[in-house]
Every structure is written in C-alpha cells, then in structure tokens.
Amino acid sequence: MSVWFLFNAALLLWAVWNVTAGLSTHTTYVHIILGFAGFLFFIFNWTRNAVFSTIRNVESRAVKVKLARMSKRIVPYHRWTGTTALILIMLHGMSVISFYSFDLSNMKILTGMLAALNLLILVLSGWYRLLFDSSLKIRRLHIGLGISMFCLTVLHFIF
C-alpha cells in the first residue's frame, strides 16, 4: 500500500473533523458544505495517485491487475470529477468572500485563494493533456500540481 493512501486518509479525517467543528460553530454553513464537497471530489481524484503508486510498488501481479482494472473504470470520470471539484471550490470561495469579505491578510483566505488558483491550473492541465498534448512534461506538471494542491489543502486546513 502506498503512503499516499495514509496521507489521503489522514487528510480526509482531518477534513471531517474541521467540517463538524465548523458546522457546530457557524450560523451559516453553506460555504463549509461547498468546500467539503469540493474537497471530496479532489481527494477522490487524488487517490488515483495512491493507486498508481501502489501499482508501481507492489510485487503481486494479481494485485497490480486488480488495481489497474479498478483505475481503468474510473479514468473516464477523472476530468469531470476534477472539474466538479473546481466548480464547487469556486462556489465555496465566492460564498466565503460574500460572508467574510476579501482580505488577503487573512491566512485562511490567502491559502484558499492559492489552492483555488492551483486547482484551476490543475484542471486546465488535465484537459490540455486530453485535448492537445499528452507528453511526459505535461503529465509531470499535472502530478506536481496535484502534490502542491494536496499541500495547499493541508495549509488551508491549518489556518
């Protein structure tokens, strides 16, 4: 099993903890639900990285084949779940700004804006790979953006 499964599971548990804490303290929670829904779509897509990492590192051919078949079934939806995550996160950001105003000195808003910008480029690079250029360079860019999205999400949860 890849270490990414553990990281993803830990981040998911942390997100659930933050959402339940946020729902108990806020009177308006539309922005929390939108952010959590967008996060779920992102973490679903990012878990594919853990599956591919496991495929590369596991010795059992039967496990490799099983994981590859599972991943193959998800591939047609990958770009659409990423796009849905982007839409939900943009709605989350708009609702946060409408509730709390736009203040880049607030670290929560700053990390959220950076994560949203990263997610926009991540989704665009995924569509670019599908439609125009599926080179190794674009693939590495896409994976690097996914890793930075994971890190920015962690930072967003911290603040």
Coordinates of N, CA and C in Angstrom, one line a residue:
M1 N 0.8 -1.2 0.0 CA 0.0 0.0 0.0 C 0.9 1.2 0.0
S2 N 0.5 2.2 -0.8 CA 1.2 3.5 -0.9 C 1.0 4.3 0.3
V3 N 2.1 5.1 0.6 CA 2.0 6.1 1.7 C 0.9 7.1 1.4
W4 N 0.6 7.4 0.2 CA -0.4 8.3 -0.2 C -1.8 7.9 0.3
F5 N -2.0 6.6 0.4 CA -3.3 6.2 1.0 C -3.4 6.7 2.4
L6 N -2.3 6.6 3.1 CA -2.3 7.1 4.5 C -2.5 8.6 4.6
F7 N -1.7 9.3 3.8 CA -1.8 10.8 3.8 C -3.3 11.2 3.4
N8 N -3.8 10.5 2.4 CA -5.2 10.9 2.0 C -6.2 10.6 3.1
A9 N -6.1 9.4 3.7 CA -7.0 9.1 4.8 C -6.9 10.0 6.0
A10 N -5.6 10.4 6.3 CA -5.4 11.4 7.4 C -6.0 12.7 7.0
L11 N -5.9 13.2 5.8 CA -6.4 14.5 5.4 C -7.9 14.4 5.4
L12 N -8.5 13.3 4.9 CA -10.0 13.1 4.9 C -10.5 13.2 6.3
L13 N -9.9 12.5 7.3 CA -10.3 12.5 8.7 C -10.2 13.9 9.2
W14 N -9.2 14.6 8.9 CA -9.0 16.0 9.4 C -10.1 16.9 8.8
A15 N -10.4 16.7 7.5 CA -11.4 17.5 6.9 C -12.8 17.2 7.6
V16 N -13.1 16.0 7.8 CA -14.4 15.7 8.5 C -14.4 16.3 9.9
W17 N -13.3 16.3 10.6 CA -13.2 16.9 11.9 C -13.4 18.5 11.8
N18 N -12.7 19.1 10.8 CA -12.9 20.5 10.6 C -14.4 20.9 10.2
V19 N -15.0 20.1 9.4 CA -16.3 20.3 8.9 C -17.3 20.2 10.1
T20 N -17.2 19.2 10.9 CA -18.1 19.0 12.1 C -17.9 20.1 13.1
A21 N -16.6 20.6 13.3 CA -16.4 21.7 14.2 C -16.9 23.0 13.6
G22 N -16.8 23.1 12.3 CA -17.3 24.3 11.6 C -18.8 24.4 11.6
L23 N -19.5 23.3 11.4 CA -20.9 23.3 11.4 C -21.5 23.6 12.8
S24 N -20.7 23.2 13.8 CA -21.2 23.5 15.2 C -21.0 24.9 15.7
T25 N -20.1 25.6 15.0 CA -19.8 27.0 15.4 C -20.3 28.1 14.5
H26 N -20.6 27.8 13.3 CA -21.1 28.8 12.3 C -22.6 28.8 12.2
T27 N -23.2 30.0 12.1 CA -24.7 30.0 11.9 C -25.0 29.8 10.4
T28 N -24.2 30.3 9.5 CA -24.4 30.0 8.1 C -23.2 29.0 7.7
Y29 N -23.6 28.0 7.0 CA -22.6 26.9 6.8 C -22.7 26.4 5.3
V30 N -23.2 27.2 4.4 CA -23.3 26.8 3.0 C -21.8 26.8 2.5
H31 N -21.0 27.7 2.9 CA -19.6 27.7 2.4 C -18.8 26.5 2.9
I32 N -19.2 26.0 4.1 CA -18.5 24.8 4.6 C -18.9 23.6 3.8
I33 N -20.2 23.4 3.5 CA -20.7 22.3 2.8 C -20.1 22.3 1.3
L34 N -20.1 23.5 0.7 CA -19.5 23.6 -0.6 C -18.0 23.2 -0.6
G35 N -17.3 23.7 0.3 CA -15.8 23.4 0.4 C -15.6 22.0 0.7
F36 N -16.4 21.4 1.5 CA -16.2 19.9 1.8 C -16.5 19.1 0.6
A37 N -17.6 19.5 -0.1 CA -18.0 18.7 -1.3 C -16.9 18.8 -2.3
G38 N -16.3 20.0 -2.5 CA -15.2 20.2 -3.5 C -14.0 19.4 -3.1
F39 N -13.7 19.4 -1.8 CA -12.6 18.6 -1.2 C -12.8 17.1 -1.5
L40 N -14.0 16.6 -1.3 CA -14.3 15.2 -1.6 C -14.0 14.8 -3.0
F41 N -14.4 15.7 -3.9 CA -14.1 15.4 -5.3 C -12.6 15.4 -5.6
F42 N -11.9 16.4 -5.0 CA -10.5 16.4 -5.2 C -9.8 15.2 -4.6
I43 N -10.1 14.8 -3.4 CA -9.4 13.7 -2.7 C -9.8 12.4 -3.5
F44 N -11.0 12.3 -4.0 CA -11.3 11.1 -4.8 C -10.3 11.0 -6.0
N45 N -10.1 12.1 -6.7 CA -9.2 12.1 -7.9 C -7.8 11.9 -7.4
W46 N -7.4 12.5 -6.3 CA -6.0 12.5 -5.9 C -5.7 11.0 -5.4
T47 N -6.7 10.3 -5.0 CA -6.4 8.9 -4.5 C -6.0 8.0 -5.7
R48 N -6.3 8.4 -6.9 CA -5.7 7.7 -8.1 C -4.2 7.7 -8.1
N49 N -3.6 8.8 -7.6 CA -2.2 8.8 -7.5 C -1.7 7.7 -6.5
A50 N -2.4 7.5 -5.4 CA -2.0 6.5 -4.5 C -2.2 5.1 -5.1
V51 N -3.2 4.9 -5.9 CA -3.4 3.7 -6.6 C -2.3 3.4 -7.6
F52 N -1.9 4.4 -8.4 CA -0.8 4.2 -9.3 C 0.5 4.0 -8.6
S53 N 0.7 4.7 -7.5 CA 2.0 4.4 -6.7 C 2.0 3.0 -6.2
T54 N 0.9 2.5 -5.8 CA 0.8 1.1 -5.3 C 1.0 0.1 -6.4
I55 N 0.5 0.4 -7.6 CA 0.7 -0.5 -8.8 C 2.2 -0.6 -9.1
R56 N 2.9 0.6 -9.0 CA 4.3 0.6 -9.3 C 5.1 -0.2 -8.2
N57 N 4.7 -0.2 -7.0 CA 5.5 -0.7 -5.9 C 5.1 -2.1 -5.4
V58 N 3.9 -2.6 -5.7 CA 3.5 -3.9 -5.2 C 4.1 -5.0 -6.1
E59 N 4.4 -6.1 -5.4 CA 5.1 -7.2 -6.1 C 4.1 -8.2 -6.8
S60 N 2.9 -8.3 -6.2 CA 1.9 -9.3 -6.6 C 1.3 -8.8 -8.0
R61 N 1.4 -9.6 -9.0 CA 0.8 -9.3 -10.3 C -0.7 -9.2 -10.2
A62 N -1.3 -10.1 -9.4 CA -2.7 -10.1 -9.2 C -3.3 -8.8 -8.6
V63 N -2.5 -8.3 -7.7 CA -2.9 -7.0 -7.1 C -2.8 -5.9 -8.1
K64 N -1.7 -5.9 -8.8 CA -1.5 -4.9 -9.9 C -2.6 -4.9 -10.9
V65 N -3.0 -6.1 -11.3 CA -4.1 -6.2 -12.3 C -5.4 -5.7 -11.8
K66 N -5.6 -6.1 -10.5 CA -6.9 -5.7 -9.9 C -7.0 -4.1 -9.8
L67 N -5.9 -3.5 -9.3 CA -5.8 -2.1 -9.2 C -5.9 -1.4 -10.5
A68 N -5.2 -1.9 -11.5 CA -5.3 -1.3 -12.8 C -6.7 -1.4 -13.4
R69 N -7.4 -2.5 -13.2 CA -8.7 -2.6 -13.8 C -9.7 -1.6 -13.0
M70 N -9.5 -1.5 -11.7 CA -10.3 -0.5 -11.0 C -10.0 0.9 -11.5
S71 N -8.8 1.2 -11.7 CA -8.4 2.6 -12.1 C -8.9 2.8 -13.5
K72 N -8.9 1.8 -14.4 CA -9.3 2.0 -15.7 C -10.8 2.3 -15.8
R73 N -11.6 1.8 -14.8 CA -13.0 2.1 -14.8 C -13.3 3.6 -14.4
I74 N -12.4 4.1 -13.6 CA -12.5 5.5 -13.1 C -12.0 6.5 -14.1
V75 N -11.1 6.2 -14.9 CA -10.5 7.1 -15.9 C -11.5 8.0 -16.6
P76 N -12.6 7.5 -17.2 CA -13.5 8.4 -17.9 C -14.1 9.5 -17.1
Y77 N -14.1 9.3 -15.8 CA -14.7 10.3 -14.9 C -13.7 11.3 -14.2
H78 N -12.4 11.0 -14.4 CA -11.4 11.7 -13.7 C -11.5 13.2 -14.0
R79 N -11.5 13.6 -15.2 CA -11.5 15.0 -15.6 C -12.8 15.7 -15.1
W80 N -13.9 14.9 -15.2 CA -15.2 15.5 -14.8 C -15.3 15.7 -13.3
T81 N -14.7 14.8 -12.5 CA -14.7 15.0 -11.1 C -13.8 16.1 -10.7
G82 N -12.7 16.3 -11.4 CA -11.8 17.4 -11.1 C -12.5 18.7 -11.5
T83 N -13.2 18.8 -12.6 CA -13.9 20.0 -13.0 C -15.0 20.3 -12.0
T84 N -15.7 19.3 -11.5 CA -16.7 19.5 -10.5 C -16.1 20.0 -9.2
A85 N -15.0 19.5 -8.8 CA -14.3 20.0 -7.7 C -13.9 21.5 -7.8
L86 N -13.5 21.8 -9.0 CA -13.2 23.2 -9.3 C -14.4 24.1 -9.1
I87 N -15.5 23.7 -9.7 CA -16.7 24.5 -9.7 C -17.2 24.6 -8.2
L88 N -17.2 23.5 -7.5 CA -17.6 23.6 -6.1 C -16.7 24.5 -5.2
I89 N -15.4 24.4 -5.5 CA -14.4 25.2 -4.7 C -14.6 26.7 -5.1
M90 N -14.9 27.0 -6.3 CA -15.1 28.4 -6.7 C -16.4 28.9 -6.1
L91 N -17.4 28.1 -6.0 CA -18.6 28.5 -5.3 C -18.3 28.7 -3.8
H92 N -17.5 27.8 -3.2 CA -17.1 27.9 -1.8 C -16.4 29.2 -1.6
G93 N -15.4 29.6 -2.5 CA -14.7 30.8 -2.4 C -15.6 32.0 -2.5
M94 N -16.5 32.0 -3.4 CA -17.4 33.1 -3.6 C -18.3 33.3 -2.4
S95 N -18.8 32.2 -1.8 CA -19.6 32.3 -0.6 C -18.8 32.8 0.6
V96 N -17.6 32.4 0.7 CA -16.7 32.8 1.8 C -16.5 34.3 1.7
I97 N -16.2 34.8 0.5 CA -15.9 36.2 0.3 C -17.2 37.0 0.5
S98 N -18.4 36.5 0.2 CA -19.6 37.2 0.4 C -19.9 37.3 1.9
F99 N -19.6 36.3 2.7 CA -19.8 36.3 4.1 C -18.8 37.1 4.9
Y100 N -17.5 36.9 4.5 CA -16.4 37.5 5.3 C -15.6 38.6 4.7
S101 N -15.9 38.9 3.5 CA -15.2 39.9 2.6 C -13.8 39.4 2.2
F102 N -13.3 40.1 1.2 CA -12.0 39.7 0.6 C -10.8 40.3 1.4
D103 N -10.1 39.6 2.1 CA -9.0 40.1 2.9 C -7.8 39.1 2.8
L104 N -6.8 39.5 2.0 CA -5.7 38.6 1.8 C -4.7 38.6 3.0
S105 N -4.9 39.4 4.0 CA -4.1 39.3 5.2 C -4.6 38.2 6.1
N106 N -5.8 37.7 5.8 CA -6.4 36.5 6.5 C -5.8 35.3 5.9
M107 N -5.0 34.5 6.6 CA -4.3 33.3 6.1 C -5.2 32.3 5.5
K108 N -6.4 32.1 6.1 CA -7.3 31.1 5.6 C -7.8 31.5 4.2
I109 N -8.1 32.8 4.0 CA -8.5 33.3 2.6 C -7.3 33.2 1.7
L110 N -6.1 33.6 2.1 CA -4.9 33.6 1.3 C -4.6 32.1 0.8
T111 N -4.6 31.2 1.7 CA -4.3 29.8 1.4 C -5.4 29.2 0.5
G112 N -6.6 29.6 0.8 CA -7.7 29.2 -0.1 C -7.6 29.7 -1.5
M113 N -7.2 31.0 -1.6 CA -7.1 31.6 -3.0 C -5.9 30.9 -3.7
L114 N -4.8 30.6 -3.0 CA -3.7 29.9 -3.7 C -4.1 28.5 -4.1
A115 N -4.9 27.8 -3.2 CA -5.3 26.5 -3.5 C -6.3 26.5 -4.7
A116 N -7.2 27.5 -4.8 CA -8.2 27.6 -5.9 C -7.4 27.9 -7.2
L117 N -6.5 28.8 -7.1 CA -5.7 29.0 -8.4 C -4.9 27.8 -8.8
N118 N -4.3 27.1 -7.9 CA -3.6 25.8 -8.2 C -4.6 24.8 -8.8
L119 N -5.8 24.7 -8.2 CA -6.8 23.8 -8.7 C -7.2 24.1 -10.1
L120 N -7.4 25.4 -10.4 CA -7.7 25.9 -11.7 C -6.7 25.4 -12.8
I121 N -5.4 25.7 -12.4 CA -4.3 25.3 -13.3 C -4.2 23.7 -13.4
L122 N -4.5 23.0 -12.3 CA -4.5 21.6 -12.3 C -5.6 21.0 -13.3
V123 N -6.8 21.6 -13.2 CA -7.9 21.1 -14.1 C -7.6 21.5 -15.5
L124 N -7.1 22.7 -15.7 CA -6.8 23.1 -17.1 C -5.7 22.2 -17.7
S125 N -4.7 21.8 -16.9 CA -3.6 21.0 -17.4 C -4.1 19.6 -17.7
G126 N -5.1 19.1 -16.9 CA -5.7 17.8 -17.2 C -6.5 17.8 -18.5
W127 N -7.3 18.9 -18.8 CA -8.0 19.0 -20.0 C -7.0 19.2 -21.2
Y128 N -6.0 19.9 -21.0 CA -4.9 20.2 -22.0 C -4.3 18.8 -22.4
R129 N -4.0 18.0 -21.4 CA -3.4 16.7 -21.7 C -4.4 15.8 -22.6
L130 N -5.7 15.9 -22.3 CA -6.6 15.1 -23.0 C -6.8 15.6 -24.5
L131 N -6.9 16.9 -24.6 CA -7.2 17.5 -25.9 C -6.1 17.8 -26.8
F132 N -4.9 18.2 -26.3 CA -3.8 18.7 -27.1 C -2.5 17.9 -27.0
D133 N -2.0 17.7 -25.8 CA -0.6 17.3 -25.7 C -0.5 16.3 -24.5
S134 N -0.3 15.1 -24.7 CA -0.2 14.1 -23.6 C 1.2 13.8 -23.3
S135 N 2.1 14.7 -23.4 CA 3.5 14.5 -23.3 C 3.9 14.2 -21.8
L136 N 5.1 13.7 -21.6 CA 5.6 13.4 -20.2 C 5.7 14.7 -19.4
K137 N 6.1 15.8 -20.1 CA 6.3 17.1 -19.5 C 4.9 17.6 -18.9
I138 N 3.9 17.5 -19.6 CA 2.6 17.9 -19.1 C 2.1 17.0 -18.0
R139 N 2.4 15.7 -18.2 CA 2.0 14.7 -17.1 C 2.7 15.0 -15.8
R140 N 3.9 15.3 -15.9 CA 4.7 15.7 -14.7 C 4.2 17.0 -14.1
L141 N 3.9 17.9 -14.9 CA 3.3 19.2 -14.4 C 2.0 18.9 -13.7
H142 N 1.1 18.1 -14.2 CA -0.2 17.7 -13.7 C 0.0 17.0 -12.3
I143 N 1.0 16.1 -12.2 CA 1.2 15.4 -11.0 C 1.8 16.4 -9.9
G144 N 2.7 17.2 -10.4 CA 3.3 18.2 -9.5 C 2.2 19.2 -8.9
L145 N 1.3 19.6 -9.8 CA 0.2 20.4 -9.3 C -0.7 19.7 -8.4
G146 N -0.9 18.4 -8.6 CA -1.7 17.6 -7.6 C -1.0 17.6 -6.3
I147 N 0.3 17.4 -6.2 CA 1.0 17.4 -5.0 C 0.9 18.7 -4.3
S148 N 1.1 19.8 -5.1 CA 1.0 21.1 -4.5 C -0.4 21.4 -4.0
M149 N -1.4 20.9 -4.7 CA -2.8 21.0 -4.3 C -3.0 20.4 -2.9
F150 N -2.5 19.2 -2.8 CA -2.6 18.5 -1.5 C -1.9 19.3 -0.4
C151 N -0.7 19.8 -0.6 CA 0.0 20.6 0.4 C -0.8 21.9 0.7
L152 N -1.3 22.6 -0.3 CA -2.1 23.8 -0.1 C -3.4 23.5 0.7
T153 N -4.0 22.4 0.4 CA -5.2 22.0 1.2 C -4.8 21.8 2.6
V154 N -3.7 21.2 2.9 CA -3.3 21.0 4.3 C -3.1 22.4 4.9
L155 N -2.4 23.3 4.2 CA -2.2 24.6 4.8 C -3.6 25.3 5.0
H156 N -4.5 25.2 4.1 CA -5.8 25.8 4.3 C -6.5 25.2 5.5
F157 N -6.3 23.9 5.8 CA -7.0 23.4 7.0 C -6.3 23.8 8.3
I158 N -5.0 24.1 8.2 CA -4.2 24.6 9.4 C -4.7 25.9 9.8
F159 N -4.9 26.8 8.8 CA -5.3 28.2 9.2 C -6.8 28.4 9.3

